[in-house]
Structures are given as C-alpha cells and as structure tokens.
CSV table of C-alpha atoms in Angstrom, one decimal:
chain,number,residue,atom,x,y,z
X,1,MET,CA,-11.8,8.3,24.5
X,2,THR,CA,-13.0,8.4,20.9
X,3,ARG,CA,-15.7,5.9,18.9
X,4,ILE,CA,-13.7,5.0,15.6
X,5,LEU,CA,-16.0,3.1,12.9
X,6,VAL,CA,-12.8,2.6,9.5
X,7,LEU,CA,-14.5,1.1,6.4
X,8,ALA,CA,-11.8,-1.1,5.2
X,9,PRO,CA,-12.3,-2.2,1.5
X,10,PHE,CA,-10.7,-5.5,1.9
X,11,PRO,CA,-9.7,-7.7,5.5
X,12,PRO,CA,-7.0,-6.1,7.3
X,13,ARG,CA,-4.5,-8.7,8.5
X,14,LEU,CA,-1.3,-8.5,10.0
X,15,ASP,CA,0.2,-11.3,7.5
X,16,GLY,CA,-1.5,-10.3,4.3
X,17,THR,CA,-0.4,-10.2,0.8
X,18,HIS,CA,-0.2,-6.7,0.6
X,19,GLY,CA,0.6,-3.9,1.9
X,20,GLY,CA,-3.0,-2.0,2.1
X,21,ALA,CA,-4.4,-5.3,4.4
X,22,ARG,CA,-1.0,-4.9,6.5
X,23,SER,CA,-0.8,-1.2,7.1
X,24,ILE,CA,-4.4,-1.0,8.1
X,25,ALA,CA,-4.6,-4.1,10.2
X,26,GLU,CA,-1.3,-2.4,11.6
X,27,LEU,CA,-3.6,1.0,12.7
X,28,VAL,CA,-6.5,-0.7,13.7
X,29,SER,CA,-5.0,-3.1,15.8
X,30,ARG,CA,-3.2,0.2,18.0
X,31,LEU,CA,-5.9,2.9,17.9
X,32,ALA,CA,-8.3,-0.8,19.1
X,33,GLU,CA,-5.7,-0.6,22.3
X,34,ARG,CA,-6.6,3.3,23.1
X,35,HIS,CA,-10.2,3.5,21.6
X,36,GLU,CA,-13.8,2.3,21.5
X,37,VAL,CA,-12.9,0.5,16.9
X,38,ALA,CA,-15.2,-0.8,15.4
X,39,LEU,CA,-14.3,-2.1,12.2
X,40,ALA,CA,-16.3,-2.8,8.9
X,41,TYR,CA,-14.9,-4.2,5.9
X,42,LEU,CA,-15.6,-5.9,2.5
X,43,ARG,CA,-14.6,-9.5,1.3
X,44,ALA,CA,-14.3,-11.7,-1.9
X,45,THR,CA,-15.2,-15.1,-1.2
X,46,GLU,CA,-11.2,-16.1,-1.9
X,47,GLU,CA,-10.0,-13.8,0.4
X,48,GLN,CA,-8.5,-14.8,3.8
X,49,ASP,CA,-11.3,-13.7,6.9
X,50,VAL,CA,-9.8,-10.9,9.0
X,51,ASP,CA,-7.1,-11.1,11.3
X,52,PRO,CA,-7.7,-12.4,14.4
X,53,VAL,CA,-6.6,-10.2,16.0
X,54,LEU,CA,-8.7,-7.4,15.3
X,55,ARG,CA,-11.6,-9.4,16.5
X,56,GLU,CA,-10.4,-9.3,19.5
X,57,ARG,CA,-9.5,-6.2,20.2
X,58,CYS,CA,-12.3,-4.4,18.0
X,59,THR,CA,-15.0,-3.5,19.8
X,60,ILE,CA,-17.6,-4.6,16.7
X,61,VAL,CA,-16.6,-6.0,13.6
X,62,ARG,CA,-18.3,-6.8,10.6
X,63,ALA,CA,-17.9,-8.4,6.7
X,64,VAL,CA,-20.3,-8.0,3.9
X,65,ILE,CA,-19.5,-10.1,1.0
X,66,ARG,CA,-17.9,-8.6,-2.5
X,67,PRO,CA,-20.4,-10.7,-5.1
X,68,PRO,CA,-17.0,-10.0,-7.9
X,69,ARG,CA,-18.1,-8.3,-10.5
X,70,SER,CA,-16.4,-8.2,-14.7
X,71,ARG,CA,-15.3,-5.5,-16.0
X,72,LEU,CA,-18.5,-5.6,-19.3
X,73,ALA,CA,-20.4,-5.7,-16.4
X,74,ARG,CA,-19.0,-2.7,-14.2
X,75,LEU,CA,-18.6,-0.8,-17.8
X,76,PRO,CA,-21.9,1.2,-17.2
X,77,ALA,CA,-21.5,3.0,-14.0
X,78,LEU,CA,-17.9,3.6,-15.4
X,79,VAL,CA,-19.5,5.8,-17.7
X,80,ARG,CA,-21.5,7.5,-15.1
X,81,GLY,CA,-18.1,8.2,-14.2
X,82,VAL,CA,-17.4,5.4,-11.2
X,83,PRO,CA,-14.3,4.6,-11.6
X,84,LEU,CA,-14.0,0.8,-12.0
X,85,TRP,CA,-12.2,0.3,-8.8
X,86,VAL,CA,-15.3,2.3,-7.1
X,87,GLY,CA,-17.1,-0.1,-8.9
X,88,ALA,CA,-15.8,-2.9,-8.3
X,89,ARG,CA,-16.8,-1.9,-4.2
X,90,ALA,CA,-19.8,-0.7,-4.8
X,91,VAL,CA,-22.0,-3.0,-2.3
X,92,PRO,CA,-25.5,-2.0,-1.6
X,93,ALA,CA,-25.3,-3.8,1.7
X,94,PHE,CA,-22.4,-2.4,2.9
X,95,ALA,CA,-24.0,0.9,2.7
X,96,THR,CA,-26.7,-0.6,5.1
X,97,CYS,CA,-24.2,-2.2,7.5
X,98,VAL,CA,-22.5,1.9,7.2
X,99,ARG,CA,-26.3,3.0,8.6
X,100,GLU,CA,-26.4,0.4,11.2
X,101,LEU,CA,-23.1,0.6,12.7
X,102,GLU,CA,-23.8,4.6,12.8
X,103,ARG,CA,-27.5,3.8,15.0
X,104,ALA,CA,-25.5,1.0,16.9
X,105,PHE,CA,-21.8,2.3,17.7
X,106,ARG,CA,-22.7,6.0,17.4
X,107,PRO,CA,-19.0,7.1,16.0
X,108,ASP,CA,-17.4,10.2,16.3
X,109,MET,CA,-15.4,9.1,13.5
X,110,VAL,CA,-15.6,7.5,10.6
X,111,GLN,CA,-12.9,7.1,8.5
X,112,ALA,CA,-12.6,5.2,4.7
X,113,GLU,CA,-9.4,3.5,4.4
X,114,PHE,CA,-8.6,3.8,0.9
X,115,HIS,CA,-10.5,6.6,-1.8
X,116,ALA,CA,-13.1,3.6,-2.5
X,117,MET,CA,-14.9,3.7,0.4
X,118,GLY,CA,-16.1,7.3,0.6
X,119,GLN,CA,-18.4,6.8,-0.8
X,120,TYR,CA,-19.7,4.8,1.2
X,121,PHE,CA,-19.8,8.4,3.2
X,122,ASP,CA,-23.3,8.7,2.0
X,123,ALA,CA,-24.8,6.1,3.7
X,124,LEU,CA,-24.2,8.3,6.7
X,125,GLU,CA,-27.6,9.2,7.9
X,126,GLY,CA,-26.2,12.3,9.7
X,127,ARG,CA,-23.6,14.6,10.6
X,128,SER,CA,-22.5,14.3,14.1
X,129,ALA,CA,-19.8,11.7,13.6
X,130,GLN,CA,-16.6,13.0,11.5
X,131,ARG,CA,-16.0,12.0,7.4
X,132,ILE,CA,-11.8,11.0,7.5
X,133,LEU,CA,-10.5,9.7,4.4
X,134,VAL,CA,-6.8,8.5,4.6
X,135,GLU,CA,-5.3,8.6,0.2
X,136,HIS,CA,-3.0,5.3,0.5
X,137,GLU,CA,-2.5,6.0,-3.3
X,138,PRO,CA,-4.5,9.1,-5.0
X,139,GLY,CA,-6.4,7.9,-7.4
X,140,ALA,CA,-6.6,9.8,-10.4
X,141,ALA,CA,-2.3,10.6,-10.2
X,142,ALA,CA,-2.8,6.8,-10.6
X,143,ALA,CA,-5.0,6.3,-13.5
X,144,ARG,CA,-3.2,9.3,-15.6
X,145,ASP,CA,0.1,6.8,-14.8
X,146,ALA,CA,-2.0,4.0,-16.2
X,147,ILE,CA,-3.0,5.5,-20.0
X,148,ALA,CA,0.9,6.1,-20.9
X,149,ARG,CA,1.1,2.3,-19.3
X,150,ALA,CA,-2.1,1.0,-21.6
X,151,PRO,CA,-1.7,-0.8,-24.4
X,152,ALA,CA,-3.4,0.8,-27.8
X,153,THR,CA,-6.3,-1.7,-27.3
X,154,GLU,CA,-7.3,-0.4,-23.8
X,155,GLN,CA,-6.5,3.1,-24.5
X,156,PHE,CA,-10.1,4.5,-24.5
X,157,GLY,CA,-11.5,2.6,-21.3
X,158,ALA,CA,-7.8,3.6,-19.6
X,159,ARG,CA,-8.9,7.5,-20.5
X,160,LEU,CA,-12.5,6.5,-19.5
X,161,ASP,CA,-11.2,5.3,-15.8
X,162,ALA,CA,-8.8,8.3,-15.8
X,163,HIS,CA,-11.7,11.1,-16.6
X,164,ALA,CA,-13.9,8.8,-13.7
X,165,TRP,CA,-11.1,9.3,-11.2
X,166,ARG,CA,-10.4,13.3,-11.5
X,167,ARG,CA,-14.7,13.4,-10.9
X,168,TYR,CA,-14.9,11.0,-8.4
X,169,GLU,CA,-12.2,11.1,-6.2
X,170,ARG,CA,-12.5,15.4,-6.3
X,171,ALA,CA,-16.0,15.1,-5.0
X,172,VAL,CA,-15.1,12.0,-2.2
X,173,LEU,CA,-12.3,14.5,-1.1
X,174,GLN,CA,-14.3,17.6,-0.5
X,175,ALA,CA,-17.3,15.1,1.0
X,176,ALA,CA,-14.5,14.6,4.0
X,177,ASP,CA,-14.3,16.7,7.0
X,178,ALA,CA,-10.7,15.6,6.7
X,179,VAL,CA,-8.2,14.0,4.3
X,180,VAL,CA,-5.0,12.0,5.9
X,181,VAL,CA,-1.9,11.3,2.9
X,182,LEU,CA,1.3,9.2,3.5
X,183,THR,CA,3.5,11.5,1.8
X,184,GLU,CA,4.6,14.7,0.2
X,185,ARG,CA,3.9,14.2,-3.0
X,186,ASP,CA,0.9,13.1,-2.5
X,187,LEU,CA,0.0,16.2,-0.5
X,188,HIS,CA,0.6,18.5,-3.4
X,189,ALA,CA,-1.7,15.8,-5.7
X,190,VAL,CA,-4.4,15.8,-3.6
X,191,THR,CA,-4.9,19.5,-2.0
X,192,PRO,CA,-5.7,21.4,-5.6
X,193,MET,CA,-8.7,18.7,-5.7
X,194,ALA,CA,-9.8,18.7,-1.9
X,195,GLY,CA,-11.9,22.1,-2.0
X,196,THR,CA,-11.7,23.3,1.3
X,197,THR,CA,-11.2,20.0,2.9
X,198,ARG,CA,-8.4,20.2,5.2
X,199,VAL,CA,-5.3,17.3,3.8
X,200,VAL,CA,-2.6,16.4,6.5
X,201,ARG,CA,0.0,13.9,6.3
X,202,ILE,CA,0.4,10.8,8.5
X,203,PRO,CA,3.1,8.7,7.4
X,204,LEU,CA,2.7,4.7,7.6
X,205,GLY,CA,4.2,3.2,11.4
X,206,ALA,CA,6.8,0.3,10.7
X,207,THR,CA,7.3,-3.1,12.9
X,208,VAL,CA,10.9,-3.0,13.7
X,209,PRO,CA,11.5,-7.1,14.5
X,210,ALA,CA,12.9,-7.8,17.6
X,211,ARG,CA,15.8,-9.3,16.3
X,212,PRO,CA,16.9,-9.0,12.8
X,213,LEU,CA,17.4,-10.8,9.8
X,214,ASP,CA,20.5,-11.8,7.8
X,215,PRO,CA,21.8,-8.5,7.0
X,216,VAL,CA,24.3,-9.8,4.2
X,217,GLY,CA,22.1,-12.5,3.1
X,218,THR,CA,22.9,-16.8,2.6
X,219,ALA,CA,23.7,-16.4,-1.4
X,220,PRO,CA,24.1,-13.9,-3.6
X,221,GLY,CA,20.0,-13.5,-4.8
X,222,MET,CA,17.8,-10.6,-4.8
X,223,VAL,CA,14.7,-10.5,-3.9
X,224,PHE,CA,11.5,-8.3,-5.4
X,225,VAL,CA,8.0,-8.7,-2.2
X,226,GLY,CA,4.7,-7.3,-3.8
X,227,ASN,CA,1.2,-8.4,-5.0
X,228,PHE,CA,1.6,-8.3,-9.1
X,229,ARG,CA,-2.3,-7.5,-8.9
X,230,HIS,CA,-1.3,-3.6,-8.7
X,231,PRO,CA,0.6,-2.5,-11.6
X,232,PRO,CA,3.5,-0.8,-10.0
X,233,ASN,CA,4.4,-3.7,-8.6
X,234,LEU,CA,3.5,-5.9,-11.9
X,235,ASP,CA,5.9,-3.2,-14.1
X,236,ALA,CA,8.8,-3.4,-11.1
X,237,ALA,CA,9.1,-7.4,-11.8
X,238,GLU,CA,8.3,-7.2,-15.3
X,239,ARG,CA,11.3,-4.8,-15.4
X,240,LEU,CA,14.1,-7.1,-13.1
X,241,VAL,CA,13.0,-10.1,-15.2
X,242,THR,CA,13.5,-8.4,-18.4
X,243,VAL,CA,16.3,-5.8,-18.3
X,244,ILE,CA,17.9,-5.4,-14.9
X,245,HIS,CA,19.0,-9.1,-13.6
X,246,PRO,CA,20.1,-9.7,-17.2
X,247,ILE,CA,22.2,-7.3,-17.2
X,248,VAL,CA,23.4,-8.6,-13.4
X,249,ARG,CA,24.5,-11.9,-14.8
X,250,SER,CA,25.8,-10.5,-17.6
X,251,HIS,CA,28.7,-9.8,-15.0
X,252,ARG,CA,27.6,-12.7,-12.9
X,253,THR,CA,26.7,-15.9,-13.4
X,254,ASP,CA,26.1,-16.9,-10.6
X,255,VAL,CA,23.3,-14.0,-9.1
X,256,THR,CA,19.4,-15.7,-8.8
X,257,LEU,CA,15.8,-13.6,-8.7
X,258,THR,CA,13.0,-14.2,-6.6
X,259,LEU,CA,10.0,-12.9,-7.0
X,260,VAL,CA,7.7,-13.4,-3.7
X,261,GLY,CA,3.9,-11.6,-4.3
X,262,ASP,CA,0.2,-12.8,-5.0
X,263,ALA,CA,-1.8,-13.1,-8.1
X,264,ALA,CA,1.3,-13.5,-10.5
X,265,PRO,CA,-0.5,-12.8,-14.4
X,266,ASP,CA,0.5,-15.4,-17.4
X,267,THR,CA,2.9,-13.0,-18.7
X,268,LEU,CA,5.2,-12.6,-15.7
X,269,VAL,CA,5.5,-16.2,-15.2
X,270,THR,CA,6.3,-16.5,-18.8
X,271,ARG,CA,9.2,-14.1,-19.1
X,272,ALA,CA,10.0,-16.1,-15.5
X,273,ALA,CA,10.2,-19.2,-17.2
X,274,ARG,CA,11.6,-18.2,-20.4
X,275,ALA,CA,14.5,-16.6,-17.8
X,276,GLY,CA,15.4,-20.2,-16.7
X,277,ALA,CA,15.8,-21.9,-13.5
X,278,SER,CA,18.0,-17.9,-12.2
X,279,VAL,CA,14.2,-16.5,-12.0
X,280,VAL,CA,12.0,-18.0,-9.1
X,281,LEU,CA,8.6,-16.5,-9.1
X,282,ALA,CA,7.8,-17.6,-5.5
X,283,GLY,CA,4.0,-16.7,-5.6
X,284,ARG,CA,1.8,-16.3,-2.7
X,285,VAL,CA,3.8,-17.8,0.5
X,286,PRO,CA,3.0,-17.9,4.6
X,287,SER,CA,5.5,-15.4,5.2
X,288,VAL,CA,8.1,-13.5,2.8
X,289,THR,CA,10.3,-13.3,6.1
X,290,PRO,CA,12.2,-16.2,4.6
X,291,PHE,CA,12.6,-15.0,1.3
X,292,LEU,CA,14.0,-11.8,2.9
X,293,ASP,CA,16.2,-13.3,4.9
X,294,ALA,CA,18.0,-15.5,2.4
X,295,ALA,CA,18.3,-13.0,0.4
X,296,ALA,CA,21.8,-10.1,-0.7
X,297,VAL,CA,19.7,-7.3,-2.2
X,298,VAL,CA,16.1,-6.2,-1.8
X,299,ALA,CA,15.7,-4.7,-5.2
X,300,VAL,CA,12.7,-2.3,-5.4
X,301,PRO,CA,12.7,-0.9,-8.8
X,302,LEU,CA,9.0,1.2,-8.9
X,303,ARG,CA,8.3,3.9,-11.2
X,304,HIS,CA,4.8,4.2,-11.0
X,305,GLY,CA,2.2,5.1,-8.1
X,306,GLY,CA,2.0,6.6,-5.1
X,307,GLY,CA,1.9,6.5,-1.5
X,308,MET,CA,4.0,4.7,1.3
X,309,ARG,CA,5.7,1.5,0.1
X,310,VAL,CA,5.4,-1.0,3.0
X,311,LYS,CA,7.5,-3.6,1.5
X,312,VAL,CA,10.4,-1.2,1.7
X,313,LEU,CA,9.4,-0.2,5.2
X,314,GLU,CA,9.4,-3.7,6.5
X,315,ALA,CA,12.6,-4.5,4.7
X,316,LEU,CA,14.5,-1.3,6.3
X,317,ALA,CA,12.9,-2.0,9.9
X,318,ALA,CA,14.1,-6.0,9.1
X,319,GLY,CA,17.6,-5.6,8.3
X,320,LYS,CA,18.7,-5.6,4.8
X,321,ALA,CA,19.9,-4.4,2.3
X,322,VAL,CA,18.1,-1.9,-0.1
X,323,VAL,CA,18.4,-1.1,-3.9
X,324,ALA,CA,15.4,1.3,-4.4
X,325,SER,CA,13.8,3.7,-6.6
X,326,ALA,CA,13.0,7.3,-5.5
X,327,LEU,CA,9.3,6.8,-5.8
X,328,ALA,CA,10.2,3.6,-3.7
X,329,VAL,CA,11.1,5.6,-0.7
X,330,GLU,CA,8.8,8.1,-1.2
X,331,GLY,CA,8.1,10.0,2.2
X,332,LEU,CA,10.7,7.8,4.0
X,333,GLU,CA,13.8,10.4,5.2
X,334,VAL,CA,16.2,7.6,4.5
X,335,VAL,CA,20.2,8.7,2.9
X,336,ASN,CA,21.4,7.3,-0.4
X,337,GLY,CA,24.5,5.5,0.4
X,338,ARG,CA,24.1,5.6,4.3
X,339,GLU,CA,19.9,3.3,4.5
X,340,PHE,CA,19.8,2.5,1.6
X,341,LEU,CA,21.5,2.7,-2.5
X,342,LEU,CA,19.4,5.1,-5.1
X,343,ALA,CA,19.5,3.5,-7.9
X,344,GLY,CA,17.3,5.2,-11.6
X,345,SER,CA,17.6,3.4,-14.9
X,346,ASP,CA,17.7,0.2,-15.2
X,347,GLU,CA,21.8,0.4,-15.9
X,348,GLU,CA,22.3,2.2,-12.0
X,349,PHE,CA,20.0,-1.0,-10.7
X,350,ALA,CA,21.8,-3.3,-12.1
X,351,SER,CA,25.3,-1.6,-10.7
X,352,ALA,CA,24.1,-1.0,-7.3
X,353,THR,CA,23.2,-4.5,-7.5
X,354,LEU,CA,26.6,-5.8,-8.1
X,355,ARG,CA,28.4,-3.1,-6.0
X,356,LEU,CA,26.3,-4.8,-3.0
X,357,LEU,CA,26.9,-8.1,-3.6
X,358,GLY,CA,30.7,-7.2,-4.4
X,359,ASP,CA,30.4,-5.7,-0.6
X,360,ILE,CA,29.5,-7.6,2.5
X,361,ALA,CA,30.4,-4.5,4.1
X,362,LEU,CA,28.3,-2.7,2.6
X,363,ARG,CA,25.7,-4.4,3.1
X,364,ARG,CA,26.4,-5.0,6.6
X,365,SER,CA,26.5,-1.2,7.0
X,366,LEU,CA,23.2,0.1,5.0
X,367,ALA,CA,21.2,-2.8,6.8
X,368,LEU,CA,22.3,-1.8,10.0
X,369,ARG,CA,21.2,1.9,9.2
X,370,ALA,CA,18.1,1.2,7.8
X,371,ARG,CA,17.0,-0.8,11.3
X,372,ALA,CA,18.2,2.1,13.3
X,373,TRP,CA,17.2,4.2,11.6
X,374,THR,CA,13.0,2.7,10.9
X,375,ALA,CA,13.3,2.2,14.7
X,376,ALA,CA,14.5,5.6,15.2
X,377,THR,CA,11.9,7.7,13.3
X,378,CYS,CA,9.3,5.0,11.8
X,379,GLY,CA,7.0,3.1,15.4
X,380,TRP,CA,3.5,2.8,15.0
X,381,ASP,CA,3.5,5.1,17.7
X,382,ARG,CA,3.9,8.4,16.6
X,383,THR,CA,1.7,7.5,13.9
X,384,VAL,CA,-1.0,6.7,16.5
X,385,GLU,CA,-0.5,9.7,18.3
X,386,SER,CA,-1.0,11.7,15.2
X,387,TYR,CA,-4.0,10.1,14.1
X,388,GLU,CA,-4.5,10.9,17.4
X,389,ALA,CA,-3.8,14.4,17.0
X,390,LEU,CA,-6.2,15.0,14.3
X,391,TYR,CA,-9.0,13.5,15.9
X,392,ARG,CA,-8.5,15.8,18.8
X,393,SER,CA,-8.6,18.7,16.2
X,394,LEU,CA,-12.0,17.3,14.8
X,395,ASP,CA,-13.9,17.5,17.7
X,396,ARG,CA,-12.8,20.5,19.2
X,397,SER,CA,-13.8,22.2,15.7
X,398,GLY,CA,-17.0,20.4,14.6
X,399,THR,CA,-15.1,20.1,11.4
X,400,ALA,CA,-11.9,20.6,9.6
X,401,ARG,CA,-12.8,22.4,7.3
C-alpha cells in the first residue's frame, strides 16, 4: 500500500462544474480505496467544498482558503516570471499545510494535480517522497495559443504571461521525479522541456452510467457543455452561437442550441440573447444529464487547448451522438463514422449536425458504439493501474530520472 499526498488547485467533486474537478475526484476516490491518500486542496470562498465521498475515503483531507487576488495584484509576480494562473494559487498557508502533512503523513508520493500545484514541491523539506506532476493541460502551449486570440489591448500581457509560462513550466517539470500527461500531443509538447525527468502518458478514465441516455434525443437540439472560465470552451461556445448554429438554422428552423456551463461572460450572454429563443444559455446546473439526454447532437467544436476533454468522454460513455473536432477527441482512439463524426470547419460542423438531425438510425448507431467503446477501453481501473505501475517504478528506482 502506497501513501499518496495529492495537491489540488480546487475542491475535487464528482459533480464538479468542470472536467478537472470531476477527473481528480474520480481518480482520488479510486486510489483511496486501494492506498492511503491524503488530499490537500485550495478553495475559493464561492466554490463548493470537496465531495463527501473523498472525505469518507481519504485518510486526511485538508482545505486552505484561496484569497481573491486581482489580475493587477498578480502583475508584479508576473514580471518576475510567475504566470497569472500560478500566481492566483500561490498561497503561503498552503505551503505550510504541505509541510505539516509531509511531517504527519510521511507520504511515499506527492502528486501535484495541474502545473500550478507544482510550485509547492518547494515546500517539501525532505527528498524521501517522490514528486509527480500531472499536466492536465500544458501551460506554455496554452499561453502561446492565447496570444493569437488576445485583442490588441491585451497583447503585451498575453506575451508576458507566455514568457512566464515557458520559464515556470520548464522549472517545475524538471523539479518533478515523474510527469504524467494525458495525450500523445501533450507528450510531445512537454518532453522537450522536462530535461531528464521521465514523462509518461496516462489517459483519463470514464465512468459508464448503468443506464444509457436517450441515444437519439427528444428534440432536434444541439448541446455544448463546458466551464466558460476556460478560454477554449468560451471560444467553442461563441463559434456555435455566432456561426455554426446560424448555418444549421438556415436549413432547419426548428433546431435549438443549449449551452450548459458556469461563468458565462457578458459577451456570451449578449450573443446568446441576440440569437433569440433558439439559443438557450442554461448556465450552471445541478446536473448536465437532463440536457444531454434531451439533445439530439452533442457538439464540441474545440480548436484550442490541450489535455483530454472530460466532456467528450462523458458524452460518449452516456451513449450520445457526438460531432467533434480532432482536438476535442485528442487522446481518444475513436474512429470517425464509427463512434462519432469528425468536423473541422464551421461548414463541416453544420453539415455533420444536419446529417445527424436527419438520420435517427445514424444517431442511434453512433451512440451505441460510443458507449460500447468507452466501456471496453476507458474504465477507471485501467487508469488507476497505470498510476500504480508508476508508483512501483519510482519505489524501485528511488527516482524516475
């Protein structure tokens, strides 16, 4: 049995409003059934607390409040090479918590979920615990992509943040004993920065519901699910509202678009309102299941970002017809035309959506094969066993380097 200290940048929850919270909760809950797990996490005052299941299963659970810090307050640290997202999670009290847990819990592994939590490797006083960094989405690559999307007034700040990410991420990768990435694309992005640190790919798992959702939906509607604080999700939602959905509506006026997710900015609210009753901005909801169940098509037109898309895995596992970009299915060995439909341009997304809306049999067959594929290849047991193999290799070698 391994003693694992997990560091998380937010409260992990099985019903979290974003994929990161859900995926960490799933992994930790399963690790805690087989190992001794201590969980330390940051929590903003407005965030829901950790999932009760984790409190029951983990040996120790500690929360540290993350005080609000404006972008302006983080600028001095940015100039010193601390990325904005990392600076927002630089909390001295959390470093103290990590040191206390290191002494009291004596972990074999310290597993930092997300690059920002790698900054707390510096809080560890000894070298007995192996340090694992889980890169849910490479920061330097995402910051580089953000430059192209930033308006002229924000270009300087975006470039400064990208420069900080390159310095920070390289340092934190090389401070780890092992780095976990989720996709081959991320493996290629991270490895050149990692120096002698070993980088391994461990894909996320998926929970297949006991009962599938309606494979064809109850109305001719499209749905997109995502937390809109994440820029790639916001870009995809705006693309749906302003371009893809209008093309679909020009052929079928009965088609609706529902956007489900937390923290929609005013720009998205305004665009959705301009589109009229055919676009519904559902916001944060207790459960996305009713929205997925009712939809005929799950549309995921992502064109930015890294990591694996929890929203796509969950839709496939639930047995829904999915239209997605190549980036949205990164890390998933699904086949276009068998488990989902692939689309790239706005016109391709509209065409694939119209094809599915007009073919109930195709929606059903895609959905059934997607669910079967997920059940056969994406169980969480596989993911947990891969982490356990990594822990054993670190125990044997004393380091993964």
